[in-house]
JSON list of C-alpha atoms and ligand atoms in Angstrom, two decimals:
[
{"chain": "A", "resi": 1, "resn": "MET", "atom": "CA", "xyz": [135.14, 18.21, -32.54]},
{"chain": "A", "resi": 2, "resn": "GLU", "atom": "CA", "xyz": [133.67, 17.70, -36.03]},
{"chain": "A", "resi": 3, "resn": "PRO", "atom": "CA", "xyz": [130.10, 19.00, -36.44]},
{"chain": "A", "resi": 4, "resn": "SER", "atom": "CA", "xyz": [127.55, 16.18, -36.90]},
{"chain": "A", "resi": 5, "resn": "HIS", "atom": "CA", "xyz": [126.36, 17.44, -40.31]},
{"chain": "A", "resi": 6, "resn": "LEU", "atom": "CA", "xyz": [129.78, 16.64, -41.78]},
{"chain": "A", "resi": 7, "resn": "ASP", "atom": "CA", "xyz": [129.27, 13.05, -40.74]},
{"chain": "A", "resi": 8, "resn": "THR", "atom": "CA", "xyz": [125.83, 13.03, -42.39]},
{"chain": "A", "resi": 9, "resn": "ILE", "atom": "CA", "xyz": [127.28, 14.42, -45.65]},
{"chain": "A", "resi": 10, "resn": "ARG", "atom": "CA", "xyz": [130.10, 11.85, -45.53]},
{"chain": "A", "resi": 11, "resn": "GLN", "atom": "CA", "xyz": [127.75, 8.93, -44.90]},
{"chain": "A", "resi": 12, "resn": "SER", "atom": "CA", "xyz": [125.28, 10.02, -47.58]},
{"chain": "A", "resi": 13, "resn": "TYR", "atom": "CA", "xyz": [127.97, 10.45, -50.24]},
{"chain": "A", "resi": 14, "resn": "ASP", "atom": "CA", "xyz": [129.48, 7.12, -49.23]},
{"chain": "A", "resi": 15, "resn": "VAL", "atom": "CA", "xyz": [126.08, 5.50, -49.95]},
{"chain": "A", "resi": 16, "resn": "VAL", "atom": "CA", "xyz": [125.56, 7.17, -53.36]},
{"chain": "A", "resi": 17, "resn": "ALA", "atom": "CA", "xyz": [129.24, 7.37, -54.47]},
{"chain": "A", "resi": 18, "resn": "ALA", "atom": "CA", "xyz": [129.20, 4.65, -57.15]},
{"chain": "A", "resi": 19, "resn": "ASP", "atom": "CA", "xyz": [125.85, 5.76, -58.61]},
{"chain": "A", "resi": 20, "resn": "TYR", "atom": "CA", "xyz": [126.93, 9.43, -58.50]},
{"chain": "A", "resi": 21, "resn": "ALA", "atom": "CA", "xyz": [130.17, 8.56, -60.32]},
{"chain": "A", "resi": 22, "resn": "ARG", "atom": "CA", "xyz": [128.19, 6.77, -63.04]},
{"chain": "A", "resi": 23, "resn": "SER", "atom": "CA", "xyz": [125.67, 9.58, -63.47]},
{"chain": "A", "resi": 24, "resn": "VAL", "atom": "CA", "xyz": [127.85, 12.72, -63.31]},
{"chain": "A", "resi": 25, "resn": "LYS", "atom": "CA", "xyz": [129.14, 14.01, -66.64]},
{"chain": "A", "resi": 26, "resn": "ASP", "atom": "CA", "xyz": [132.79, 14.31, -67.51]},
{"chain": "A", "resi": 27, "resn": "PRO", "atom": "CA", "xyz": [133.53, 18.06, -67.74]},
{"chain": "A", "resi": 28, "resn": "ALA", "atom": "CA", "xyz": [134.43, 17.55, -71.41]},
{"chain": "A", "resi": 29, "resn": "GLU", "atom": "CA", "xyz": [130.69, 16.85, -71.97]},
{"chain": "A", "resi": 30, "resn": "LEU", "atom": "CA", "xyz": [129.50, 19.91, -70.02]},
{"chain": "A", "resi": 31, "resn": "ASP", "atom": "CA", "xyz": [127.97, 22.97, -71.66]},
{"chain": "A", "resi": 32, "resn": "PRO", "atom": "CA", "xyz": [130.41, 25.44, -73.27]},
{"chain": "A", "resi": 33, "resn": "LEU", "atom": "CA", "xyz": [130.06, 28.09, -70.52]},
{"chain": "A", "resi": 34, "resn": "SER", "atom": "CA", "xyz": [130.96, 25.63, -67.72]},
{"chain": "A", "resi": 35, "resn": "ARG", "atom": "CA", "xyz": [133.99, 24.47, -69.71]},
{"chain": "A", "resi": 36, "resn": "ALA", "atom": "CA", "xyz": [134.97, 28.07, -70.46]},
{"chain": "A", "resi": 37, "resn": "VAL", "atom": "CA", "xyz": [134.97, 28.95, -66.75]},
{"chain": "A", "resi": 38, "resn": "LEU", "atom": "CA", "xyz": [137.06, 25.90, -65.89]},
{"chain": "A", "resi": 39, "resn": "GLY", "atom": "CA", "xyz": [139.39, 26.81, -68.77]},
{"chain": "A", "resi": 40, "resn": "ALA", "atom": "CA", "xyz": [139.75, 30.41, -67.55]},
{"chain": "A", "resi": 41, "resn": "PHE", "atom": "CA", "xyz": [140.54, 29.17, -64.04]},
{"chain": "A", "resi": 42, "resn": "ALA", "atom": "CA", "xyz": [143.12, 26.71, -65.41]},
{"chain": "A", "resi": 43, "resn": "GLU", "atom": "CA", "xyz": [144.79, 29.49, -67.40]},
{"chain": "A", "resi": 44, "resn": "LEU", "atom": "CA", "xyz": [144.90, 31.78, -64.36]},
{"chain": "A", "resi": 45, "resn": "VAL", "atom": "CA", "xyz": [146.47, 29.23, -61.99]},
{"chain": "A", "resi": 46, "resn": "MET", "atom": "CA", "xyz": [148.95, 28.04, -64.61]},
{"chain": "A", "resi": 47, "resn": "SER", "atom": "CA", "xyz": [150.13, 31.53, -65.43]},
{"chain": "A", "resi": 48, "resn": "ALA", "atom": "CA", "xyz": [150.43, 32.48, -61.73]},
{"chain": "A", "resi": 49, "resn": "ASP", "atom": "CA", "xyz": [152.28, 29.18, -61.07]},
{"chain": "A", "resi": 50, "resn": "LEU", "atom": "CA", "xyz": [152.18, 29.50, -57.29]},
{"chain": "A", "resi": 51, "resn": "GLY", "atom": "CA", "xyz": [151.59, 25.89, -56.25]},
{"chain": "A", "resi": 52, "resn": "PRO", "atom": "CA", "xyz": [149.19, 22.97, -56.68]},
{"chain": "A", "resi": 53, "resn": "THR", "atom": "CA", "xyz": [145.44, 23.34, -57.07]},
{"chain": "A", "resi": 54, "resn": "ALA", "atom": "CA", "xyz": [143.09, 21.60, -54.64]},
{"chain": "A", "resi": 55, "resn": "ASP", "atom": "CA", "xyz": [139.75, 20.45, -56.06]},
{"chain": "A", "resi": 56, "resn": "VAL", "atom": "CA", "xyz": [137.77, 20.51, -52.80]},
{"chain": "A", "resi": 57, "resn": "GLY", "atom": "CA", "xyz": [134.75, 18.21, -52.74]},
{"chain": "A", "resi": 58, "resn": "CYS", "atom": "CA", "xyz": [136.20, 16.48, -55.80]},
{"chain": "A", "resi": 59, "resn": "GLY", "atom": "CA", "xyz": [133.75, 13.56, -55.72]},
{"chain": "A", "resi": 60, "resn": "PRO", "atom": "CA", "xyz": [134.80, 10.88, -58.24]},
{"chain": "A", "resi": 61, "resn": "GLY", "atom": "CA", "xyz": [137.61, 13.11, -59.53]},
{"chain": "A", "resi": 62, "resn": "LYS", "atom": "CA", "xyz": [136.34, 13.86, -63.03]},
{"chain": "A", "resi": 63, "resn": "VAL", "atom": "CA", "xyz": [136.90, 17.60, -62.69]},
{"chain": "A", "resi": 64, "resn": "THR", "atom": "CA", "xyz": [140.31, 17.09, -61.04]},
{"chain": "A", "resi": 65, "resn": "ALA", "atom": "CA", "xyz": [141.30, 14.93, -64.01]},
{"chain": "A", "resi": 66, "resn": "TYR", "atom": "CA", "xyz": [139.92, 17.51, -66.47]},
{"chain": "A", "resi": 67, "resn": "LEU", "atom": "CA", "xyz": [142.03, 20.26, -64.87]},
{"chain": "A", "resi": 68, "resn": "SER", "atom": "CA", "xyz": [145.01, 17.95, -64.98]},
{"chain": "A", "resi": 69, "resn": "ARG", "atom": "CA", "xyz": [144.44, 17.33, -68.70]},
{"chain": "A", "resi": 70, "resn": "LEU", "atom": "CA", "xyz": [144.41, 21.11, -69.19]},
{"chain": "A", "resi": 71, "resn": "GLY", "atom": "CA", "xyz": [147.89, 21.20, -67.62]},
{"chain": "A", "resi": 72, "resn": "VAL", "atom": "CA", "xyz": [147.07, 22.14, -64.02]},
{"chain": "A", "resi": 73, "resn": "SER", "atom": "CA", "xyz": [148.91, 20.41, -61.18]},
{"chain": "A", "resi": 74, "resn": "ALA", "atom": "CA", "xyz": [145.70, 19.37, -59.44]},
{"chain": "A", "resi": 75, "resn": "PHE", "atom": "CA", "xyz": [144.75, 17.03, -56.63]},
{"chain": "A", "resi": 76, "resn": "GLY", "atom": "CA", "xyz": [141.40, 16.20, -55.08]},
{"chain": "A", "resi": 77, "resn": "VAL", "atom": "CA", "xyz": [140.07, 16.31, -51.53]},
{"chain": "A", "resi": 78, "resn": "ASP", "atom": "CA", "xyz": [136.76, 14.77, -50.51]},
{"chain": "A", "resi": 79, "resn": "LEU", "atom": "CA", "xyz": [134.97, 14.12, -47.25]},
{"chain": "A", "resi": 80, "resn": "SER", "atom": "CA", "xyz": [133.67, 10.75, -48.47]},
{"chain": "A", "resi": 81, "resn": "PRO", "atom": "CA", "xyz": [136.24, 7.94, -48.38]},
{"chain": "A", "resi": 82, "resn": "ARG", "atom": "CA", "xyz": [134.22, 6.05, -51.03]},
{"chain": "A", "resi": 83, "resn": "MET", "atom": "CA", "xyz": [134.33, 9.02, -53.40]},
{"chain": "A", "resi": 84, "resn": "ALA", "atom": "CA", "xyz": [138.08, 9.44, -52.88]},
{"chain": "A", "resi": 85, "resn": "GLY", "atom": "CA", "xyz": [138.53, 5.69, -53.42]},
{"chain": "A", "resi": 86, "resn": "LEU", "atom": "CA", "xyz": [136.59, 5.76, -56.71]},
{"chain": "A", "resi": 87, "resn": "ALA", "atom": "CA", "xyz": [138.64, 8.76, -57.84]},
{"chain": "A", "resi": 88, "resn": "ARG", "atom": "CA", "xyz": [141.91, 6.95, -57.06]},
{"chain": "A", "resi": 89, "resn": "THR", "atom": "CA", "xyz": [140.77, 3.89, -58.98]},
{"chain": "A", "resi": 90, "resn": "ALA", "atom": "CA", "xyz": [139.66, 5.93, -62.01]},
{"chain": "A", "resi": 91, "resn": "TYR", "atom": "CA", "xyz": [142.74, 8.19, -62.04]},
{"chain": "A", "resi": 92, "resn": "PRO", "atom": "CA", "xyz": [145.62, 6.26, -60.42]},
{"chain": "A", "resi": 93, "resn": "ASP", "atom": "CA", "xyz": [148.19, 8.86, -61.47]},
{"chain": "A", "resi": 94, "resn": "LEU", "atom": "CA", "xyz": [146.48, 11.65, -59.53]},
{"chain": "A", "resi": 95, "resn": "ARG", "atom": "CA", "xyz": [146.38, 12.33, -55.79]},
{"chain": "A", "resi": 96, "resn": "PHE", "atom": "CA", "xyz": [143.08, 12.18, -53.90]},
{"chain": "A", "resi": 97, "resn": "ASP", "atom": "CA", "xyz": [142.93, 12.84, -50.16]},
{"chain": "A", "resi": 98, "resn": "VAL", "atom": "CA", "xyz": [140.13, 12.21, -47.70]},
{"chain": "A", "resi": 99, "resn": "GLY", "atom": "CA", "xyz": [139.50, 15.43, -45.80]},
{"chain": "A", "resi": 100, "resn": "SER", "atom": "CA", "xyz": [137.19, 18.36, -45.26]},
{"chain": "A", "resi": 101, "resn": "MET", "atom": "CA", "xyz": [137.25, 21.78, -46.86]},
{"chain": "A", "resi": 102, "resn": "THR", "atom": "CA", "xyz": [136.45, 23.12, -43.38]},
{"chain": "A", "resi": 103, "resn": "ALA", "atom": "CA", "xyz": [140.02, 22.19, -42.30]},
{"chain": "A", "resi": 104, "resn": "LEU", "atom": "CA", "xyz": [142.33, 21.65, -45.27]},
{"chain": "A", "resi": 105, "resn": "ALA", "atom": "CA", "xyz": [145.55, 19.72, -44.68]},
{"chain": "A", "resi": 106, "resn": "ALA", "atom": "CA", "xyz": [147.48, 22.28, -46.81]},
{"chain": "A", "resi": 107, "resn": "GLY", "atom": "CA", "xyz": [149.75, 24.71, -44.95]},
{"chain": "A", "resi": 108, "resn": "ASP", "atom": "CA", "xyz": [149.29, 28.48, -45.07]},
{"chain": "A", "resi": 109, "resn": "GLY", "atom": "CA", "xyz": [149.89, 29.83, -48.57]},
{"chain": "A", "resi": 110, "resn": "GLU", "atom": "CA", "xyz": [150.73, 26.39, -49.97]},
{"chain": "A", "resi": 111, "resn": "LEU", "atom": "CA", "xyz": [148.17, 26.28, -52.80]},
{"chain": "A", "resi": 112, "resn": "GLY", "atom": "CA", "xyz": [148.19, 28.08, -56.12]},
{"chain": "A", "resi": 113, "resn": "GLY", "atom": "CA", "xyz": [144.51, 27.36, -56.73]},
{"chain": "A", "resi": 114, "resn": "VAL", "atom": "CA", "xyz": [141.33, 26.18, -55.04]},
{"chain": "A", "resi": 115, "resn": "LEU", "atom": "CA", "xyz": [138.37, 24.84, -57.00]},
{"chain": "A", "resi": 116, "resn": "ALA", "atom": "CA", "xyz": [135.03, 24.21, -55.28]},
{"chain": "A", "resi": 117, "resn": "PHE", "atom": "CA", "xyz": [132.78, 22.79, -58.01]},
{"chain": "A", "resi": 118, "resn": "TYR", "atom": "CA", "xyz": [129.24, 22.08, -56.76]},
{"chain": "A", "resi": 119, "resn": "SER", "atom": "CA", "xyz": [130.63, 21.09, -53.37]},
{"chain": "A", "resi": 120, "resn": "THR", "atom": "CA", "xyz": [129.86, 23.88, -50.87]},
{"chain": "A", "resi": 121, "resn": "HIS", "atom": "CA", "xyz": [126.03, 23.74, -50.96]},
{"chain": "A", "resi": 122, "resn": "HIS", "atom": "CA", "xyz": [125.70, 21.08, -48.26]},
{"chain": "A", "resi": 123, "resn": "LEU", "atom": "CA", "xyz": [127.30, 23.34, -45.66]},
{"chain": "A", "resi": 124, "resn": "PRO", "atom": "CA", "xyz": [124.99, 25.54, -43.57]},
{"chain": "A", "resi": 125, "resn": "PRO", "atom": "CA", "xyz": [125.48, 29.17, -44.72]},
{"chain": "A", "resi": 126, "resn": "GLY", "atom": "CA", "xyz": [126.73, 30.09, -41.23]},
{"chain": "A", "resi": 127, "resn": "GLU", "atom": "CA", "xyz": [129.83, 28.00, -41.96]},
{"chain": "A", "resi": 128, "resn": "LEU", "atom": "CA", "xyz": [130.71, 29.65, -45.25]},
{"chain": "A", "resi": 129, "resn": "PRO", "atom": "CA", "xyz": [132.77, 32.49, -43.71]},
{"chain": "A", "resi": 130, "resn": "GLU", "atom": "CA", "xyz": [134.99, 29.88, -42.05]},
{"chain": "A", "resi": 131, "resn": "VAL", "atom": "CA", "xyz": [135.25, 27.78, -45.21]},
{"chain": "A", "resi": 132, "resn": "TYR", "atom": "CA", "xyz": [136.06, 30.74, -47.48]},
{"chain": "A", "resi": 133, "resn": "GLY", "atom": "CA", "xyz": [138.56, 31.82, -44.79]},
{"chain": "A", "resi": 134, "resn": "GLU", "atom": "CA", "xyz": [140.13, 28.37, -45.01]},
{"chain": "A", "resi": 135, "resn": "PHE", "atom": "CA", "xyz": [140.47, 28.66, -48.82]},
{"chain": "A", "resi": 136, "resn": "HIS", "atom": "CA", "xyz": [142.08, 32.07, -48.30]},
{"chain": "A", "resi": 137, "resn": "ARG", "atom": "CA", "xyz": [144.49, 30.76, -45.65]},
{"chain": "A", "resi": 138, "resn": "ALA", "atom": "CA", "xyz": [145.67, 27.85, -47.80]},
{"chain": "A", "resi": 139, "resn": "LEU", "atom": "CA", "xyz": [146.14, 29.94, -50.97]},
{"chain": "A", "resi": 140, "resn": "ALA", "atom": "CA", "xyz": [149.39, 31.73, -51.75]},
{"chain": "A", "resi": 141, "resn": "PRO", "atom": "CA", "xyz": [149.08, 35.50, -52.20]},
{"chain": "A", "resi": 142, "resn": "GLY", "atom": "CA", "xyz": [148.11, 35.88, -55.87]},
{"chain": "A", "resi": 143, "resn": "GLY", "atom": "CA", "xyz": [146.47, 32.41, -55.86]},
{"chain": "A", "resi": 144, "resn": "HIS", "atom": "CA", "xyz": [143.09, 31.84, -57.52]},
{"chain": "A", "resi": 145, "resn": "LEU", "atom": "CA", "xyz": [139.73, 30.48, -56.40]},
{"chain": "A", "resi": 146, "resn": "LEU", "atom": "CA", "xyz": [136.90, 29.21, -58.60]},
{"chain": "A", "resi": 147, "resn": "LEU", "atom": "CA", "xyz": [133.66, 28.57, -56.76]},
{"chain": "A", "resi": 148, "resn": "VAL", "atom": "CA", "xyz": [130.74, 27.18, -58.77]},
{"chain": "A", "resi": 149, "resn": "THR", "atom": "CA", "xyz": [127.42, 26.74, -57.02]},
{"chain": "A", "resi": 150, "resn": "ARG", "atom": "CA", "xyz": [123.68, 27.08, -57.41]},
{"chain": "A", "resi": 151, "resn": "VAL", "atom": "CA", "xyz": [122.33, 30.51, -56.52]},
{"chain": "A", "resi": 152, "resn": "GLY", "atom": "CA", "xyz": [118.96, 32.15, -56.01]},
{"chain": "A", "resi": 153, "resn": "GLU", "atom": "CA", "xyz": [116.68, 33.05, -53.16]},
{"chain": "A", "resi": 154, "resn": "GLU", "atom": "CA", "xyz": [117.91, 31.75, -49.82]},
{"chain": "A", "resi": 155, "resn": "GLU", "atom": "CA", "xyz": [116.64, 28.22, -49.34]},
{"chain": "A", "resi": 156, "resn": "HIS", "atom": "CA", "xyz": [117.28, 25.10, -47.28]},
{"chain": "A", "resi": 157, "resn": "GLN", "atom": "CA", "xyz": [116.09, 21.76, -48.66]},
{"chain": "A", "resi": 158, "resn": "ARG", "atom": "CA", "xyz": [116.26, 18.32, -47.09]},
{"chain": "A", "resi": 159, "resn": "ARG", "atom": "CA", "xyz": [115.78, 15.64, -49.70]},
{"chain": "A", "resi": 160, "resn": "THR", "atom": "CA", "xyz": [116.46, 11.97, -50.10]},
{"chain": "A", "resi": 161, "resn": "TYR", "atom": "CA", "xyz": [117.90, 10.90, -53.43]},
{"chain": "A", "resi": 162, "resn": "GLY", "atom": "CA", "xyz": [120.24, 8.32, -54.83]},
{"chain": "A", "resi": 163, "resn": "TYR", "atom": "CA", "xyz": [121.38, 9.11, -58.40]},
{"chain": "A", "resi": 164, "resn": "GLY", "atom": "CA", "xyz": [119.48, 6.06, -59.64]},
{"chain": "A", "resi": 165, "resn": "GLY", "atom": "CA", "xyz": [120.62, 3.74, -56.82]},
{"chain": "A", "resi": 166, "resn": "ASP", "atom": "CA", "xyz": [120.22, 3.49, -53.04]},
{"chain": "A", "resi": 167, "resn": "PRO", "atom": "CA", "xyz": [118.90, 6.79, -51.67]},
{"chain": "A", "resi": 168, "resn": "ALA", "atom": "CA", "xyz": [120.43, 8.85, -48.84]},
{"chain": "A", "resi": 169, "resn": "PRO", "atom": "CA", "xyz": [119.42, 12.10, -47.08]},
{"chain": "A", "resi": 170, "resn": "PHE", "atom": "CA", "xyz": [120.98, 15.40, -48.21]},
{"chain": "A", "resi": 171, "resn": "ASP", "atom": "CA", "xyz": [120.66, 18.92, -46.86]},
{"chain": "A", "resi": 172, "resn": "SER", "atom": "CA", "xyz": [121.27, 21.58, -49.51]},
{"chain": "A", "resi": 173, "resn": "TYR", "atom": "CA", "xyz": [121.47, 25.32, -49.03]},
{"chain": "A", "resi": 174, "resn": "ARG", "atom": "CA", "xyz": [121.16, 28.07, -51.62]},
{"chain": "A", "resi": 175, "resn": "LEU", "atom": "CA", "xyz": [122.11, 31.74, -51.30]},
{"chain": "A", "resi": 176, "resn": "PRO", "atom": "CA", "xyz": [121.80, 34.79, -53.56]},
{"chain": "A", "resi": 177, "resn": "ALA", "atom": "CA", "xyz": [124.89, 35.37, -55.72]},
{"chain": "A", "resi": 178, "resn": "ASP", "atom": "CA", "xyz": [125.43, 38.83, -54.21]},
{"chain": "A", "resi": 179, "resn": "ARG", "atom": "CA", "xyz": [125.58, 37.33, -50.71]},
{"chain": "A", "resi": 180, "resn": "ILE", "atom": "CA", "xyz": [128.22, 34.80, -51.79]},
{"chain": "A", "resi": 181, "resn": "ALA", "atom": "CA", "xyz": [130.30, 37.54, -53.42]},
{"chain": "A", "resi": 182, "resn": "GLU", "atom": "CA", "xyz": [130.03, 39.61, -50.24]},
{"chain": "A", "resi": 183, "resn": "LEU", "atom": "CA", "xyz": [131.16, 36.67, -48.07]},
{"chain": "A", "resi": 184, "resn": "LEU", "atom": "CA", "xyz": [134.13, 36.05, -50.39]},
{"chain": "A", "resi": 185, "resn": "ASP", "atom": "CA", "xyz": [135.05, 39.72, -50.15]},
{"chain": "A", "resi": 186, "resn": "ARG", "atom": "CA", "xyz": [134.83, 39.59, -46.35]},
{"chain": "A", "resi": 187, "resn": "ALA", "atom": "CA", "xyz": [137.07, 36.52, -46.31]},
{"chain": "A", "resi": 188, "resn": "GLY", "atom": "CA", "xyz": [139.73, 38.65, -48.04]},
{"chain": "A", "resi": 189, "resn": "PHE", "atom": "CA", "xyz": [139.19, 37.67, -51.68]},
{"chain": "A", "resi": 190, "resn": "ALA", "atom": "CA", "xyz": [139.08, 40.03, -54.64]},
{"chain": "A", "resi": 191, "resn": "VAL", "atom": "CA", "xyz": [136.23, 38.74, -56.79]},
{"chain": "A", "resi": 192, "resn": "THR", "atom": "CA", "xyz": [137.33, 39.42, -60.35]},
{"chain": "A", "resi": 193, "resn": "GLY", "atom": "CA", "xyz": [134.61, 37.75, -62.37]},
{"chain": "A", "resi": 194, "resn": "ARG", "atom": "CA", "xyz": [131.20, 36.17, -62.11]},
{"chain": "A", "resi": 195, "resn": "THR", "atom": "CA", "xyz": [129.21, 34.02, -64.51]},
{"chain": "A", "resi": 196, "resn": "LEU", "atom": "CA", "xyz": [125.52, 33.33, -64.22]},
{"chain": "A", "resi": 197, "resn": "GLN", "atom": "CA", "xyz": [123.86, 30.44, -66.00]},
{"chain": "A", "resi": 198, "resn": "GLU", "atom": "CA", "xyz": [120.12, 30.87, -66.04]},
{"chain": "A", "resi": 199, "resn": "PRO", "atom": "CA", "xyz": [118.03, 27.78, -65.29]},
{"chain": "A", "resi": 200, "resn": "GLU", "atom": "CA", "xyz": [117.39, 25.65, -68.33]},
{"chain": "A", "resi": 201, "resn": "ALA", "atom": "CA", "xyz": [113.77, 25.11, -69.25]},
{"chain": "A", "resi": 202, "resn": "GLY", "atom": "CA", "xyz": [112.28, 22.95, -66.52]},
{"chain": "A", "resi": 203, "resn": "ALA", "atom": "CA", "xyz": [115.25, 23.25, -64.14]},
{"chain": "A", "resi": 204, "resn": "LYS", "atom": "CA", "xyz": [114.73, 25.31, -61.03]},
{"chain": "A", "resi": 205, "resn": "ARG", "atom": "CA", "xyz": [118.12, 26.69, -60.18]},
{"chain": "A", "resi": 206, "resn": "ALA", "atom": "CA", "xyz": [120.58, 29.16, -61.62]},
{"chain": "A", "resi": 207, "resn": "VAL", "atom": "CA", "xyz": [124.30, 28.47, -61.27]},
{"chain": "A", "resi": 208, "resn": "ALA", "atom": "CA", "xyz": [126.99, 31.06, -60.62]},
{"chain": "A", "resi": 209, "resn": "GLY", "atom": "CA", "xyz": [130.75, 30.83, -61.01]},
{"chain": "A", "resi": 210, "resn": "PHE", "atom": "CA", "xyz": [132.92, 33.17, -58.93]},
{"chain": "A", "resi": 211, "resn": "LEU", "atom": "CA", "xyz": [136.50, 33.77, -60.01]},
{"chain": "A", "resi": 212, "resn": "ALA", "atom": "CA", "xyz": [138.48, 35.38, -57.20]},
{"chain": "A", "resi": 213, "resn": "HIS", "atom": "CA", "xyz": [142.06, 35.77, -56.08]},
{"chain": "A", "resi": 214, "resn": "LYS", "atom": "CA", "xyz": [143.90, 36.36, -52.84]},
{"chain": "A", "resi": 215, "resn": "PRO", "atom": "CA", "xyz": [145.41, 39.85, -53.14]},
{"chain": "A", "resi": 216, "resn": "GLU", "atom": "CA", "xyz": [149.18, 40.01, -52.84]},
{"chain": "A", "resi": 217, "resn": "GLY", "atom": "CA", "xyz": [149.36, 43.01, -50.53]},
{"chain": "A", "resi": 218, "resn": "PRO", "atom": "CA", "xyz": [147.24, 44.56, -47.78]},
{"chain": "A", "resi": 219, "resn": "ARG", "atom": "CA", "xyz": [143.99, 46.15, -48.91]},
{"chain": "A", "resi": 220, "resn": "ALA", "atom": "CA", "xyz": [143.92, 49.85, -49.63]},
{"chain": "B", "resi": 301, "resn": "LIG", "atom": "C1", "xyz": [127.69, 17.17, -55.76]},
{"chain": "B", "resi": 301, "resn": "LIG", "atom": "S1", "xyz": [129.23, 16.40, -55.39]},
{"chain": "B", "resi": 301, "resn": "LIG", "atom": "C2", "xyz": [130.32, 17.24, -56.55]},
{"chain": "B", "resi": 301, "resn": "LIG", "atom": "C3", "xyz": [131.54, 16.41, -56.84]},
{"chain": "B", "resi": 301, "resn": "LIG", "atom": "C4", "xyz": [132.48, 17.01, -57.90]},
{"chain": "B", "resi": 301, "resn": "LIG", "atom": "N1", "xyz": [132.95, 18.33, -57.53]},
{"chain": "B", "resi": 301, "resn": "LIG", "atom": "C5", "xyz": [131.80, 17.04, -59.24]},
{"chain": "B", "resi": 301, "resn": "LIG", "atom": "O1", "xyz": [131.42, 18.14, -59.69]},
{"chain": "B", "resi": 301, "resn": "LIG", "atom": "O2", "xyz": [131.62, 15.98, -59.84]},
{"chain": "B", "resi": 301, "resn": "LIG", "atom": "C6", "xyz": [129.69, 17.15, -53.85]},
{"chain": "B", "resi": 301, "resn": "LIG", "atom": "C7", "xyz": [130.95, 16.52, -53.25]},
{"chain": "B", "resi": 301, "resn": "LIG", "atom": "O3", "xyz": [131.41, 17.38, -52.19]},
{"chain": "B", "resi": 301, "resn": "LIG", "atom": "C8", "xyz": [131.86, 16.57, -51.13]},
{"chain": "B", "resi": 301, "resn": "LIG", "atom": "N2", "xyz": [131.82, 17.37, -49.91]},
{"chain": "B", "resi": 301, "resn": "LIG", "atom": "C9", "xyz": [130.73, 17.89, -49.29]},
{"chain": "B", "resi": 301, "resn": "LIG", "atom": "N3", "xyz": [131.11, 18.57, -48.20]},
{"chain": "B", "resi": 301, "resn": "LIG", "atom": "C10", "xyz": [132.46, 18.47, -48.12]},
{"chain": "B", "resi": 301, "resn": "LIG", "atom": "C11", "xyz": [133.44, 18.95, -47.19]},
{"chain": "B", "resi": 301, "resn": "LIG", "atom": "N4", "xyz": [133.09, 19.64, -46.11]},
{"chain": "B", "resi": 301, "resn": "LIG", "atom": "N5", "xyz": [134.74, 18.71, -47.46]},
{"chain": "B", "resi": 301, "resn": "LIG", "atom": "C12", "xyz": [135.11, 17.97, -48.55]},
{"chain": "B", "resi": 301, "resn": "LIG", "atom": "N6", "xyz": [134.23, 17.46, -49.43]},
{"chain": "B", "resi": 301, "resn": "LIG", "atom": "C13", "xyz": [132.93, 17.71, -49.22]},
{"chain": "B", "resi": 301, "resn": "LIG", "atom": "C14", "xyz": [130.91, 15.39, -51.13]},
{"chain": "B", "resi": 301, "resn": "LIG", "atom": "O4", "xyz": [131.44, 14.27, -50.44]},
{"chain": "B", "resi": 301, "resn": "LIG", "atom": "C15", "xyz": [130.73, 15.15, -52.62]},
{"chain": "B", "resi": 301, "resn": "LIG", "atom": "O5", "xyz": [131.68, 14.23, -53.13]}
]
């Protein structure tokens, strides 16, 4: 049975979907480091050419569309039917599925890439081993993962916000970057690169990007 917090995340994103879609930047307008990391990931999955890339927690699909413009065969998956619906309307040529990153519809080894861009922080940290394991299962050997998330001292926040419109409750979790890298390693990934964006003046959180791949053979 689905854990109840997934239903809370789904309902909250359904409430804020339209306002979120209006307020979130297109990746083309992001800072140069964020675009560079997305560009590096795109280059890696295109040169490996092992299958499609799933943008898990794709929201309104702006990042999925950005990857697609860079040449990646990308599709989106989101827990919130409203988010997936907005993505389909905005990008009718791309595929957007309703589903959870905790149980991807993709078969074993079917994906060439997995992108999780600001989408894993609502899951309790105890679930991350299973979720990273799910990314690993669905990726082909040699496939690439890019995980971008806020990092810092371990923290759990419950806040109500609405991106300028109707508010909804959100639980958010933060972990140290080293802990995330360790969990990715335990899930079977080789973490090949990390970026760290320090908080901007006034902002509280640092953001890390983890580039990792599923090794092709058994570990030494
Ligand atoms: C902060 S938004 C980021 C959206 C998009 N990646 C972007 O950067 O614009 C987080 C998204 O993750 C989705 N999400 C959260 N938990 C999820 C899960 N377990 N499976 C799939 N999507 C999930 C939410 O519905 C929401 O659309």
